[in-house]
Amino acid sequence: MASDEEDFVFHGTPIEREEEIASRKKKAVAGASGNLRTLPAWKQEVTDEEGRRRFHGAFTGGYSAGYYNTVGSKDGWAPQSFTSSRKNRAGARKQSISDFLDEDEKADMEGQSLSASSQFDTFGFTAAEYSRKQVEKEQHERPSAIPGPVPDELIAPVSESIGVKLLLKMGWRRGHSIKDVRASSDARREARKAFLAFSTDENTKETSDSMVSETEVETSLDPQFSEDIKISESTPVYVLNPKQDLHGLGYDPFKHAPEFREKKRSRLSANKEAGFRKPLSMKESLFGPKSGKIAPGFGIGALEELDVEDEDVYGGYDFDQTYVIEDEQPAKPSNDNRLRLTSKEHDVLPGFGAAKNSDYSMERFNPPKIPKDFVTRHKFSGPLEAETKPTLSAPPDVPPPADNNLKLLIEGFATFVSRCGKLYEDLSREKNQSNQLFDFLRGGNGHEYYARRLWEEQQKRGDQSKLTIDVKPSSSVQKMTAEERGSLLGEKPLQRSLKETDTSASSGGSFQFPTNLSDTFTKSASTQEAADAVKPFKDDTAKQERFEQFLKEKYKGGLRSTDFNRVNSMSESARAQERLDFESAAEAIEKGKAYKEVRRATERPLDFLAGGLQFTSGGTEQIKDTGVVDMKSSTTYPKREEFQWRPSPLLCKRFDLPDPFMGKLPPAPRARNKMDSLIFMPDTVKAASARQVSESQEHKKETSIEEPEVEVEVENVERPVDLYKAIFSDDSEDDEDQVMNGKIQEGQEKKNEAAASTLNRLIAGDFLESLGKELGFEVPSDVPYQEGTKPMEEENKSRSKPESSSEKRPDRSGFKEKVEEKTSSLTLGSEDEKSRKKREKSPRKRSGGNDLSSPSESSGDERSKKRSSKKDRYRNNDSESDSSSDYHSRDKQGSRSRRKRRESSREKRSSHKKHSKHHRSKKSSSSKLVYSSDEDRKESKREKRRRRD
Amino acid sequence: MSATAELPTKEAHVLKGHEGAVLAARFNGDGNYALTCGKDRTIRLWNPHRGILIKTYKSHGREVRDVHVTSDNAKFCSCGGDRQVYYWDVSTGRVIRKFRGHDGEVNAVKFNDSSSVVVSAGFDRSLRVWDCRSHSVEPVQIIDTFLDTVMSVVLTKTEIIGGSVDGTVRTFDMRIGREMSDNLGQPVNCISISNDGNCVLAGCLDSTLRLLDRTTGELLQVYKGHISKSFKTDCCLTNSDAHVIGGSEDGLVFFWDLVDAKVVSKFRAHDLVVTSVSYHPKEDCMLTSSVDGTIRVWKK
């Protein structure tokens, strides 16, 4: 203990703020090392230099300011020494520019900014600047005769930089350009002239401190005072162009809009040239960053940002030409761009009107008149009769000459002559007077044969098409038939679209759309026949009738009457349901047919595969076209799919329609994306369609094989093996299942597919249900769903079998768990499975836990009371279950509720909901059980509460 | 060629006034007036038969993409790039209500028959139904089953039909509570319903118009020849359902025969993209609008 400590007397205990200090230090350290930056914004703290929080609660002083929350400095707040204002009156205070400048700006003013040191200041700019500043400063001190800052040019650089020294040593003299003065002055003069022509608007350009501008300035000297380029000096020239506009001196219209300067310049330079002006788009310079395609004419507000949607997607139209109108050139029409003729029909300039009668009329020359008797096809003057007459008497048939060459020649010539007329023969006879080969023309060797061939050829031609010639010798032009013209033009005659029932051979891969329309009208009756043959609704004749009517309508095609209210006795929803049934049945029939066809065409295994897939995939309506075309291309568009959609009651009211879902609970949102990932079928399969398809399958089965065992099979199918195996291959339970369902696996393909689709439906239903729960929605029991729950009853039947208790086989809950787990992670699934087993082995323990937690149940009860009265109604049904604390009661209750489901649809829904809730609780509890007993207890409480409502 | 004689291929008037592209031109219910809207953020009311501008409506903050008038001509609705649906009074020119809620540009609006709701189709992949009767600002219904931008919407007495870039034409039937999705495989640009209500014409971005049977969803006919690849161009049927009309991106307007899909007539209507075509409900008269800033009235 130090002695000085004993000098003090301590009262009470000192407040230890160690942790605060420690944390502050820590923070300060963290802040210093930049760790704090990485924190999210709301975790970061503003601290002062010593790591104290700048902002803290109001009770601890608001925010830290000044020196330890005091003012000013270490000395704290010290009052200014009093000065009498009487003696020292506050005069009119002069404001200086420094009052309004920030420190950095002041630094700029003071010339403390970064600049080349005087040593390296080659061209003396910094020196000049410095000296100017110096002078300014001095001027402040002693007022000079000339007010205001001294012009730059009066102040010369005071020091010589290294660069200047070097240049001087290299022979450069002051006032001369650095460039090579020996260059040919003529070329330079030319270049200078060209440059001058271009840079007419340079007056606004400031002399920059770059080498480039130096040389530029040097080269663009005023012509009058630097004719001799050899002594061109580096003296800056400020007046480059004469003033051409009507602005005030020094006024720069583009001061704040330098983007337009370029445009103006281009316009001026263009005016100097031939007056032709290429419209230069100024968009780029104006709106810079984007592609420059900005919608013209309509700027956006100052507060809005330029977005993608502001880009002018249409482009091409130069609205900007009318946009920028400068008023500094009053002599010119401001909208000179409109001089361009905007479109063809307005051949007048704006401000002008078209004259009624113009002096100048352009002389028009009509095309030469074609004489009426002009024939477009050239015709030899030799009369056709001349060549047709000899045909009357056939020359005798003679054997061809021995010389093969001659024979060929004769034949070719005969063909030619028959085609071109007798004149050709005469011509060639004259021509080939001396030619031995053409002796046959003059009655020499082979003449007989030639005559015969010629006759034959002529006969042939005459037979082909020209029988009319004899009849109408006066008509000089032969009329062409459509076929002839077509063959001349190389057209192919259209294939008659013979629509057989089986187009598999002809249609191939290409799918011809236009035939579709006629197809609609001439839709093969075979479908209907097939439908008639199958009769899916045998048991209900009225329904069957309606179904046939539906089929007729469906394939009638074209424009049809819109009244679907033929059966007025049925309710809206029942009709909808029936319609769906019909559609699925029709689809099933079609598919079955197509399937058979594909089977027939077994030589194409690919087709078969496609057909197999088709069985579960695809929309309802794409089966319109018969045959393999569809089977092949399952992607054929359009594809129709149907979903449930719930119009809001208000919407129906506004449309004056009865709500189809009147009084029913709102549907769960359709979770499409997740669904797609869940289902391992082809992607196109949506749950809804799968459901439909499976329904159709069921229909088919019911109709075709009317045995009670079918249902049992379907029920077994409810728990298909493949998915389990795919996900939880290590599970022993599934093996048992496999044994159970082994026969199905061996069974026909169809059944397997039915299984898959049923599975899809199950997944879909369960998933929707659980998702709905998660999102806090009520689970719907829509019309098709009721259909879907049917198998569950069957399942329930099987459940009541001895020994097939819940442990043995994964019921829906287990399955659902898995599905849900699957979405999160696959590994968790087995763990979950184990935990569930554990829990089921020790039900007593859990129930004890429930008892322990009973006091806290009251709150849960209260909460449950708050729930909707609808649910309270259901509570009565299940009130017995509350009394029993046995864990197994849950399952019993589940089955009980399932039994009840048959009684009414409402109860069906309720119990179903409840059922699913159990699953949820099971799932969550099982996953938590592993970790802590505390969690377990809470969970069981929750469970119980759930059971109550 | 007698077929072309009854088609409105002669220019009767040119309506000028829009500064910039005109994005839509629509007849009113009886065809006596026309509303147009465009990039200049205005909506203009015209008498197309006399070629005069009647009124200009300004309130939109960005371009106006679609407009639709009620059957009693008292109100109209409009939508556009400012993500709102405006509900206007025709005579006073005031905005009665603005429906906010779309998360993106709104591409199309339509009233229902009784003009009690407005249905809007948006870039945010949704159709929204807005109530004109009550004062609620929330949409009556949001239909968000589309996978991509909804480009066009059509209403019947009982159905809402939307065409989307995801290639589907979805019919939402309020009577049976079903959604029927017809996947065309190509982005749907514009849909239009035949006057008998049995077919729907879908303009796709592969330069093809497709005619679908509404009850079965099958493809009845395809119409080709025009260009429609990158812009929103309209298509419609004539009031007799005899011909199909489509605007092309090269400024042409095409007429096809409905049944055999022949190009019956095509002519240059504009210099630039034809954004919209609208056919008179009774007479042989047609409106076309274009990016070149004009609306043209075509008659026989």
mmCIF file of C-alpha atoms in Angstrom, chain A residues 497-782:
data_model
loop_
_atom_site.group_PDB
_atom_site.id
_atom_site.type_symbol
_atom_site.label_atom_id
_atom_site.label_comp_id
_atom_site.label_asym_id
_atom_site.label_seq_id
_atom_site.Cartn_x
_atom_site.Cartn_y
_atom_site.Cartn_z
ATOM 1 C CA SER A 497 -53.514 -33.368 -96.778
ATOM 2 C CA LEU A 498 -54.977 -36.745 -96.395
ATOM 3 C CA LYS A 499 -55.775 -37.042 -92.803
ATOM 4 C CA GLU A 500 -55.759 -40.627 -91.895
ATOM 5 C CA THR A 501 -56.206 -41.612 -88.383
ATOM 6 C CA ASP A 502 -52.607 -42.563 -88.181
ATOM 7 C CA THR A 503 -50.290 -39.897 -89.460
ATOM 8 C CA SER A 504 -47.280 -41.471 -87.941
ATOM 9 C CA ALA A 505 -45.727 -42.297 -91.267
ATOM 10 C CA SER A 506 -46.276 -39.058 -93.101
ATOM 11 C CA SER A 507 -45.916 -36.305 -90.596
ATOM 12 C CA GLY A 508 -42.477 -37.192 -89.393
ATOM 13 C CA GLY A 509 -40.697 -34.664 -87.309
ATOM 14 C CA SER A 510 -41.964 -31.446 -88.779
ATOM 15 C CA PHE A 511 -45.175 -30.345 -87.294
ATOM 16 C CA GLN A 512 -47.363 -28.423 -89.641
ATOM 17 C CA PHE A 513 -49.414 -25.891 -87.895
ATOM 18 C CA PRO A 514 -51.741 -24.743 -90.654
ATOM 19 C CA THR A 515 -53.171 -28.183 -91.016
ATOM 20 C CA ASN A 516 -54.359 -27.872 -87.518
ATOM 21 C CA LEU A 517 -57.306 -25.761 -88.337
ATOM 22 C CA SER A 518 -58.743 -28.132 -90.807
ATOM 23 C CA ASP A 519 -57.850 -30.808 -88.381
ATOM 24 C CA THR A 520 -60.129 -29.223 -85.909
ATOM 25 C CA PHE A 521 -62.997 -29.455 -88.244
ATOM 26 C CA THR A 522 -62.292 -32.813 -89.661
ATOM 27 C CA LYS A 523 -61.138 -34.247 -86.426
ATOM 28 C CA SER A 524 -60.957 -37.919 -86.705
ATOM 29 C CA ALA A 525 -63.965 -39.680 -85.512
ATOM 30 C CA SER A 526 -61.763 -42.380 -84.240
ATOM 31 C CA THR A 527 -61.234 -40.601 -81.015
ATOM 32 C CA GLN A 528 -64.859 -40.499 -80.455
ATOM 33 C CA GLU A 529 -65.163 -44.062 -81.475
ATOM 34 C CA ALA A 530 -62.536 -44.967 -79.033
ATOM 35 C CA ALA A 531 -64.235 -42.968 -76.398
ATOM 36 C CA ASP A 532 -67.471 -44.651 -77.204
ATOM 37 C CA ALA A 533 -65.838 -47.970 -76.998
ATOM 38 C CA VAL A 534 -64.243 -47.314 -73.694
ATOM 39 C CA LYS A 535 -67.125 -45.666 -71.910
ATOM 40 C CA PRO A 536 -65.485 -44.529 -68.760
ATOM 41 C CA PHE A 537 -68.687 -43.721 -66.970
ATOM 42 C CA LYS A 538 -70.582 -46.888 -67.533
ATOM 43 C CA ASP A 539 -72.063 -46.961 -64.124
ATOM 44 C CA ASP A 540 -73.703 -43.611 -64.528
ATOM 45 C CA THR A 541 -75.539 -43.403 -67.788
ATOM 46 C CA ALA A 542 -76.428 -39.766 -67.441
ATOM 47 C CA LYS A 543 -72.862 -38.942 -66.789
ATOM 48 C CA GLN A 544 -71.743 -41.027 -69.686
ATOM 49 C CA GLU A 545 -74.089 -39.131 -71.906
ATOM 50 C CA ARG A 546 -72.731 -35.869 -70.732
ATOM 51 C CA PHE A 547 -69.268 -37.160 -71.269
ATOM 52 C CA GLU A 548 -70.026 -38.061 -74.829
ATOM 53 C CA GLN A 549 -71.527 -34.683 -75.349
ATOM 54 C CA PHE A 550 -68.401 -33.200 -73.910
ATOM 55 C CA LEU A 551 -66.241 -35.204 -76.245
ATOM 56 C CA LYS A 552 -68.262 -34.106 -79.191
ATOM 57 C CA GLU A 553 -67.922 -30.544 -78.192
ATOM 58 C CA LYS A 554 -64.308 -30.943 -77.559
ATOM 59 C CA TYR A 555 -63.548 -32.292 -80.959
ATOM 60 C CA LYS A 556 -66.069 -30.329 -82.852
ATOM 61 C CA GLY A 557 -63.642 -27.459 -82.979
ATOM 62 C CA GLY A 558 -64.168 -24.141 -84.579
ATOM 63 C CA LEU A 559 -66.671 -21.660 -83.356
ATOM 64 C CA ARG A 560 -69.043 -23.129 -80.915
ATOM 65 C CA SER A 561 -71.782 -22.044 -78.694
ATOM 66 C CA THR A 562 -70.601 -20.758 -75.419
ATOM 67 C CA ASP A 563 -73.338 -22.090 -73.225
ATOM 68 C CA PHE A 564 -71.951 -24.666 -70.947
ATOM 69 C CA ASN A 565 -74.929 -24.496 -68.717
ATOM 70 C CA ARG A 566 -76.632 -27.364 -70.326
ATOM 71 C CA VAL A 567 -77.013 -29.196 -67.097
ATOM 72 C CA ASN A 568 -78.619 -26.658 -64.965
ATOM 73 C CA SER A 569 -79.481 -29.030 -62.224
ATOM 74 C CA MET A 570 -75.850 -29.294 -61.227
ATOM 75 C CA SER A 571 -74.100 -26.821 -59.084
ATOM 76 C CA GLU A 572 -71.291 -24.734 -60.423
ATOM 77 C CA SER A 573 -68.598 -26.542 -58.597
ATOM 78 C CA ALA A 574 -69.982 -29.947 -59.372
ATOM 79 C CA ARG A 575 -70.029 -29.047 -63.001
ATOM 80 C CA ALA A 576 -66.502 -27.865 -62.856
ATOM 81 C CA GLN A 577 -65.505 -31.011 -61.138
ATOM 82 C CA GLU A 578 -67.259 -33.109 -63.676
ATOM 83 C CA ARG A 579 -65.694 -31.203 -66.471
ATOM 84 C CA LEU A 580 -62.327 -31.914 -65.048
ATOM 85 C CA ASP A 581 -63.218 -35.545 -64.761
ATOM 86 C CA PHE A 582 -64.273 -35.611 -68.332
ATOM 87 C CA GLU A 583 -61.212 -33.952 -69.518
ATOM 88 C CA SER A 584 -58.958 -36.258 -67.655
ATOM 89 C CA ALA A 585 -60.923 -39.231 -68.861
ATOM 90 C CA ALA A 586 -60.732 -38.056 -72.431
ATOM 91 C CA GLU A 587 -57.094 -37.487 -72.003
ATOM 92 C CA ALA A 588 -56.622 -40.915 -70.580
ATOM 93 C CA ILE A 589 -58.449 -42.434 -73.494
ATOM 94 C CA GLU A 590 -56.399 -40.500 -75.960
ATOM 95 C CA LYS A 591 -53.246 -41.336 -74.259
ATOM 96 C CA GLY A 592 -54.089 -44.923 -74.031
ATOM 97 C CA LYS A 593 -54.698 -44.963 -77.724
ATOM 98 C CA ALA A 594 -51.524 -43.173 -78.487
ATOM 99 C CA TYR A 595 -49.726 -45.450 -76.139
ATOM 100 C CA LYS A 596 -50.922 -48.445 -78.024
ATOM 101 C CA GLU A 597 -49.815 -46.888 -81.232
ATOM 102 C CA VAL A 598 -46.442 -46.277 -79.863
ATOM 103 C CA ARG A 599 -46.257 -49.791 -78.699
ATOM 104 C CA ARG A 600 -46.991 -50.867 -82.197
ATOM 105 C CA ALA A 601 -44.125 -48.832 -83.475
ATOM 106 C CA THR A 602 -41.618 -50.604 -81.350
ATOM 107 C CA GLU A 603 -38.872 -50.174 -83.839
ATOM 108 C CA ARG A 604 -38.461 -46.678 -82.465
ATOM 109 C CA PRO A 605 -37.496 -46.994 -78.871
ATOM 110 C CA LEU A 606 -37.150 -43.269 -78.444
ATOM 111 C CA ASP A 607 -40.767 -42.802 -79.227
ATOM 112 C CA PHE A 608 -41.661 -45.360 -76.753
ATOM 113 C CA LEU A 609 -39.752 -43.577 -74.075
ATOM 114 C CA ALA A 610 -41.430 -40.340 -74.911
ATOM 115 C CA GLY A 611 -44.758 -42.026 -74.768
ATOM 116 C CA GLY A 612 -43.978 -43.431 -71.418
ATOM 117 C CA LEU A 613 -43.115 -40.049 -70.091
ATOM 118 C CA GLN A 614 -46.107 -38.552 -71.665
ATOM 119 C CA PHE A 615 -48.225 -40.655 -69.520
ATOM 120 C CA THR A 616 -47.493 -38.516 -66.584
ATOM 121 C CA SER A 617 -46.475 -35.274 -68.117
ATOM 122 C CA GLY A 618 -47.915 -32.676 -70.323
ATOM 123 C CA GLY A 619 -51.043 -30.668 -70.420
ATOM 124 C CA THR A 620 -54.501 -31.827 -71.038
ATOM 125 C CA GLU A 621 -55.049 -30.437 -74.448
ATOM 126 C CA GLN A 622 -51.973 -31.139 -76.432
ATOM 127 C CA ILE A 623 -53.256 -34.547 -77.298
ATOM 128 C CA LYS A 624 -55.418 -33.056 -79.983
ATOM 129 C CA ASP A 625 -53.245 -34.265 -82.760
ATOM 130 C CA THR A 626 -53.191 -37.886 -83.401
ATOM 131 C CA GLY A 627 -50.315 -40.155 -83.552
ATOM 132 C CA VAL A 628 -46.691 -40.045 -82.909
ATOM 133 C CA VAL A 629 -46.220 -36.384 -83.659
ATOM 134 C CA ASP A 630 -47.357 -35.587 -80.223
ATOM 135 C CA MET A 631 -45.745 -38.506 -78.628
ATOM 136 C CA LYS A 632 -42.451 -37.497 -80.055
ATOM 137 C CA SER A 633 -42.503 -33.888 -79.180
ATOM 138 C CA SER A 634 -43.743 -33.587 -75.694
ATOM 139 C CA THR A 635 -42.659 -29.984 -75.915
ATOM 140 C CA THR A 636 -45.126 -29.196 -78.634
ATOM 141 C CA TYR A 637 -46.809 -25.924 -78.015
ATOM 142 C CA PRO A 638 -49.282 -24.775 -77.029
ATOM 143 C CA LYS A 639 -49.481 -26.721 -73.891
ATOM 144 C CA ARG A 640 -52.386 -26.286 -71.604
ATOM 145 C CA GLU A 641 -52.226 -26.716 -67.909
ATOM 146 C CA GLU A 642 -54.862 -26.131 -65.355
ATOM 147 C CA PHE A 643 -54.544 -24.974 -61.839
ATOM 148 C CA GLN A 644 -56.835 -24.032 -59.142
ATOM 149 C CA TRP A 645 -57.240 -20.327 -58.831
ATOM 150 C CA ARG A 646 -59.244 -18.552 -56.272
ATOM 151 C CA PRO A 647 -60.804 -15.284 -57.176
ATOM 152 C CA SER A 648 -61.312 -13.105 -54.186
ATOM 153 C CA PRO A 649 -64.916 -12.736 -53.096
ATOM 154 C CA LEU A 650 -64.835 -9.062 -53.847
ATOM 155 C CA LEU A 651 -63.653 -9.727 -57.340
ATOM 156 C CA CYS A 652 -66.532 -12.070 -57.952
ATOM 157 C CA LYS A 653 -68.844 -9.510 -56.548
ATOM 158 C CA ARG A 654 -67.496 -6.867 -58.856
ATOM 159 C CA PHE A 655 -67.909 -9.144 -61.798
ATOM 160 C CA ASP A 656 -71.404 -10.065 -60.648
ATOM 161 C CA LEU A 657 -70.515 -13.680 -60.410
ATOM 162 C CA PRO A 658 -71.160 -16.185 -57.677
ATOM 163 C CA ASP A 659 -68.041 -17.073 -55.809
ATOM 164 C CA PRO A 660 -67.076 -20.594 -56.778
ATOM 165 C CA PHE A 661 -65.398 -21.024 -53.440
ATOM 166 C CA MET A 662 -68.185 -19.531 -51.483
ATOM 167 C CA GLY A 663 -67.705 -20.049 -47.796
ATOM 168 C CA LYS A 664 -64.614 -22.088 -48.224
ATOM 169 C CA LEU A 665 -61.335 -21.366 -46.661
ATOM 170 C CA PRO A 666 -58.797 -19.564 -48.704
ATOM 171 C CA PRO A 667 -56.359 -21.732 -50.531
ATOM 172 C CA ALA A 668 -52.781 -22.237 -49.745
ATOM 173 C CA PRO A 669 -50.454 -20.440 -52.044
ATOM 174 C CA ARG A 670 -49.191 -22.482 -54.827
ATOM 175 C CA ALA A 671 -45.592 -23.260 -54.133
ATOM 176 C CA ARG A 672 -44.496 -23.899 -57.560
ATOM 177 C CA ASN A 673 -40.793 -23.614 -57.485
ATOM 178 C CA LYS A 674 -40.282 -25.777 -54.494
ATOM 179 C CA MET A 675 -42.694 -28.206 -55.924
ATOM 180 C CA ASP A 676 -40.736 -28.557 -59.057
ATOM 181 C CA SER A 677 -37.664 -29.373 -57.133
ATOM 182 C CA LEU A 678 -39.523 -31.917 -55.089
ATOM 183 C CA ILE A 679 -40.984 -33.874 -57.872
ATOM 184 C CA PHE A 680 -38.590 -36.029 -59.710
ATOM 185 C CA MET A 681 -40.748 -36.339 -62.765
ATOM 186 C CA PRO A 682 -40.074 -34.266 -65.875
ATOM 187 C CA ASP A 683 -40.049 -30.607 -65.038
ATOM 188 C CA THR A 684 -43.157 -29.865 -66.932
ATOM 189 C CA VAL A 685 -45.162 -31.835 -64.499
ATOM 190 C CA LYS A 686 -46.898 -29.572 -62.143
ATOM 191 C CA ALA A 687 -48.520 -31.021 -59.144
ATOM 192 C CA ALA A 688 -51.952 -30.124 -60.251
ATOM 193 C CA SER A 689 -51.683 -31.802 -63.565
ATOM 194 C CA ALA A 690 -50.141 -34.776 -61.926
ATOM 195 C CA ARG A 691 -53.092 -34.909 -59.710
ATOM 196 C CA GLN A 692 -55.391 -34.827 -62.623
ATOM 197 C CA VAL A 693 -53.536 -37.453 -64.433
ATOM 198 C CA SER A 694 -53.620 -39.716 -61.480
ATOM 199 C CA GLU A 695 -57.280 -39.138 -61.192
ATOM 200 C CA SER A 696 -57.706 -40.127 -64.734
ATOM 201 C CA GLN A 697 -55.736 -43.205 -64.016
ATOM 202 C CA GLU A 698 -58.044 -44.038 -61.256
ATOM 203 C CA HIS A 699 -60.983 -43.486 -63.445
ATOM 204 C CA LYS A 700 -59.573 -45.779 -65.950
ATOM 205 C CA LYS A 701 -58.979 -48.431 -63.465
ATOM 206 C CA GLU A 702 -62.361 -48.137 -62.014
ATOM 207 C CA THR A 703 -63.924 -48.497 -65.367
ATOM 208 C CA SER A 704 -61.781 -51.018 -67.071
ATOM 209 C CA ILE A 705 -61.014 -53.415 -64.277
ATOM 210 C CA GLU A 706 -63.872 -53.305 -61.935
ATOM 211 C CA GLU A 707 -62.557 -55.304 -59.088
ATOM 212 C CA PRO A 708 -62.321 -54.401 -55.483
ATOM 213 C CA GLU A 709 -58.696 -55.430 -55.365
ATOM 214 C CA VAL A 710 -57.791 -52.600 -57.597
ATOM 215 C CA GLU A 711 -58.425 -50.252 -54.836
ATOM 216 C CA VAL A 712 -56.306 -52.205 -52.484
ATOM 217 C CA GLU A 713 -53.531 -52.034 -54.946
ATOM 218 C CA VAL A 714 -53.945 -48.404 -55.384
ATOM 219 C CA GLU A 715 -53.788 -48.074 -51.694
ATOM 220 C CA ASN A 716 -50.548 -49.926 -51.550
ATOM 221 C CA VAL A 717 -49.318 -47.825 -54.280
ATOM 222 C CA GLU A 718 -49.843 -44.928 -52.003
ATOM 223 C CA ARG A 719 -46.556 -45.729 -50.397
ATOM 224 C CA PRO A 720 -44.273 -46.270 -53.292
ATOM 225 C CA VAL A 721 -40.863 -47.513 -52.597
ATOM 226 C CA ASP A 722 -38.692 -45.655 -54.954
ATOM 227 C CA LEU A 723 -38.737 -42.320 -53.323
ATOM 228 C CA TYR A 724 -37.971 -43.765 -49.944
ATOM 229 C CA LYS A 725 -35.184 -45.693 -51.372
ATOM 230 C CA ALA A 726 -33.901 -42.722 -53.163
ATOM 231 C CA ILE A 727 -33.855 -40.602 -50.072
ATOM 232 C CA PHE A 728 -33.376 -42.907 -47.125
ATOM 233 C CA SER A 729 -31.774 -45.964 -48.474
ATOM 234 C CA ASP A 730 -30.391 -46.903 -45.086
ATOM 235 C CA ASP A 731 -33.735 -47.152 -43.433
ATOM 236 C CA SER A 732 -34.737 -50.606 -42.423
ATOM 237 C CA GLU A 733 -38.375 -49.761 -42.286
ATOM 238 C CA ASP A 734 -38.362 -49.081 -45.900
ATOM 239 C CA ASP A 735 -37.007 -52.507 -46.588
ATOM 240 C CA GLU A 736 -40.032 -53.941 -44.969
ATOM 241 C CA ASP A 737 -42.074 -51.712 -47.034
ATOM 242 C CA GLN A 738 -40.342 -52.894 -50.057
ATOM 243 C CA VAL A 739 -41.216 -56.413 -49.208
ATOM 244 C CA MET A 740 -44.748 -55.370 -48.734
ATOM 245 C CA ASN A 741 -44.900 -53.578 -51.956
ATOM 246 C CA GLY A 742 -42.714 -55.910 -53.849
ATOM 247 C CA LYS A 743 -45.492 -57.156 -55.972
ATOM 248 C CA ILE A 744 -46.265 -53.711 -57.171
ATOM 249 C CA GLN A 745 -42.758 -53.227 -58.231
ATOM 250 C CA GLU A 746 -42.978 -56.301 -60.288
ATOM 251 C CA GLY A 747 -46.320 -55.219 -61.568
ATOM 252 C CA GLN A 748 -47.111 -53.568 -64.762
ATOM 253 C CA GLU A 749 -45.603 -50.354 -65.812
ATOM 254 C CA LYS A 750 -48.882 -48.631 -65.798
ATOM 255 C CA LYS A 751 -49.402 -49.241 -62.193
ATOM 256 C CA ASN A 752 -46.011 -47.978 -61.430
ATOM 257 C CA GLU A 753 -46.784 -44.843 -63.225
ATOM 258 C CA ALA A 754 -50.010 -44.523 -61.417
ATOM 259 C CA ALA A 755 -48.047 -44.901 -58.280
ATOM 260 C CA ALA A 756 -45.667 -42.208 -59.256
ATOM 261 C CA SER A 757 -48.392 -39.848 -60.083
ATOM 262 C CA THR A 758 -50.235 -40.629 -56.913
ATOM 263 C CA LEU A 759 -47.077 -40.002 -55.070
ATOM 264 C CA ASN A 760 -46.774 -36.709 -56.774
ATOM 265 C CA ARG A 761 -50.196 -35.870 -55.695
ATOM 266 C CA LEU A 762 -49.398 -36.834 -52.173
ATOM 267 C CA ILE A 763 -46.297 -34.793 -52.148
ATOM 268 C CA ALA A 764 -48.146 -31.931 -53.568
ATOM 269 C CA GLY A 765 -50.942 -32.184 -51.079
ATOM 270 C CA ASP A 766 -48.732 -32.594 -48.104
ATOM 271 C CA PHE A 767 -46.373 -29.993 -49.178
ATOM 272 C CA LEU A 768 -49.064 -27.471 -49.803
ATOM 273 C CA GLU A 769 -50.547 -28.291 -46.504
ATOM 274 C CA SER A 770 -47.376 -27.898 -44.569
ATOM 275 C CA LEU A 771 -46.418 -24.811 -46.414
ATOM 276 C CA GLY A 772 -49.764 -23.364 -45.680
ATOM 277 C CA LYS A 773 -49.224 -24.041 -42.039
ATOM 278 C CA GLU A 774 -45.874 -22.475 -42.066
ATOM 279 C CA LEU A 775 -47.153 -19.399 -43.666
ATOM 280 C CA GLY A 776 -50.077 -19.271 -41.332
ATOM 281 C CA PHE A 777 -52.707 -20.021 -43.894
ATOM 282 C CA GLU A 778 -55.547 -22.375 -43.567
ATOM 283 C CA VAL A 779 -55.320 -25.474 -45.597
ATOM 284 C CA PRO A 780 -57.800 -25.698 -48.403
ATOM 285 C CA SER A 781 -59.833 -28.661 -49.178
ATOM 286 C CA ASP A 782 -60.643 -27.881 -52.681
#
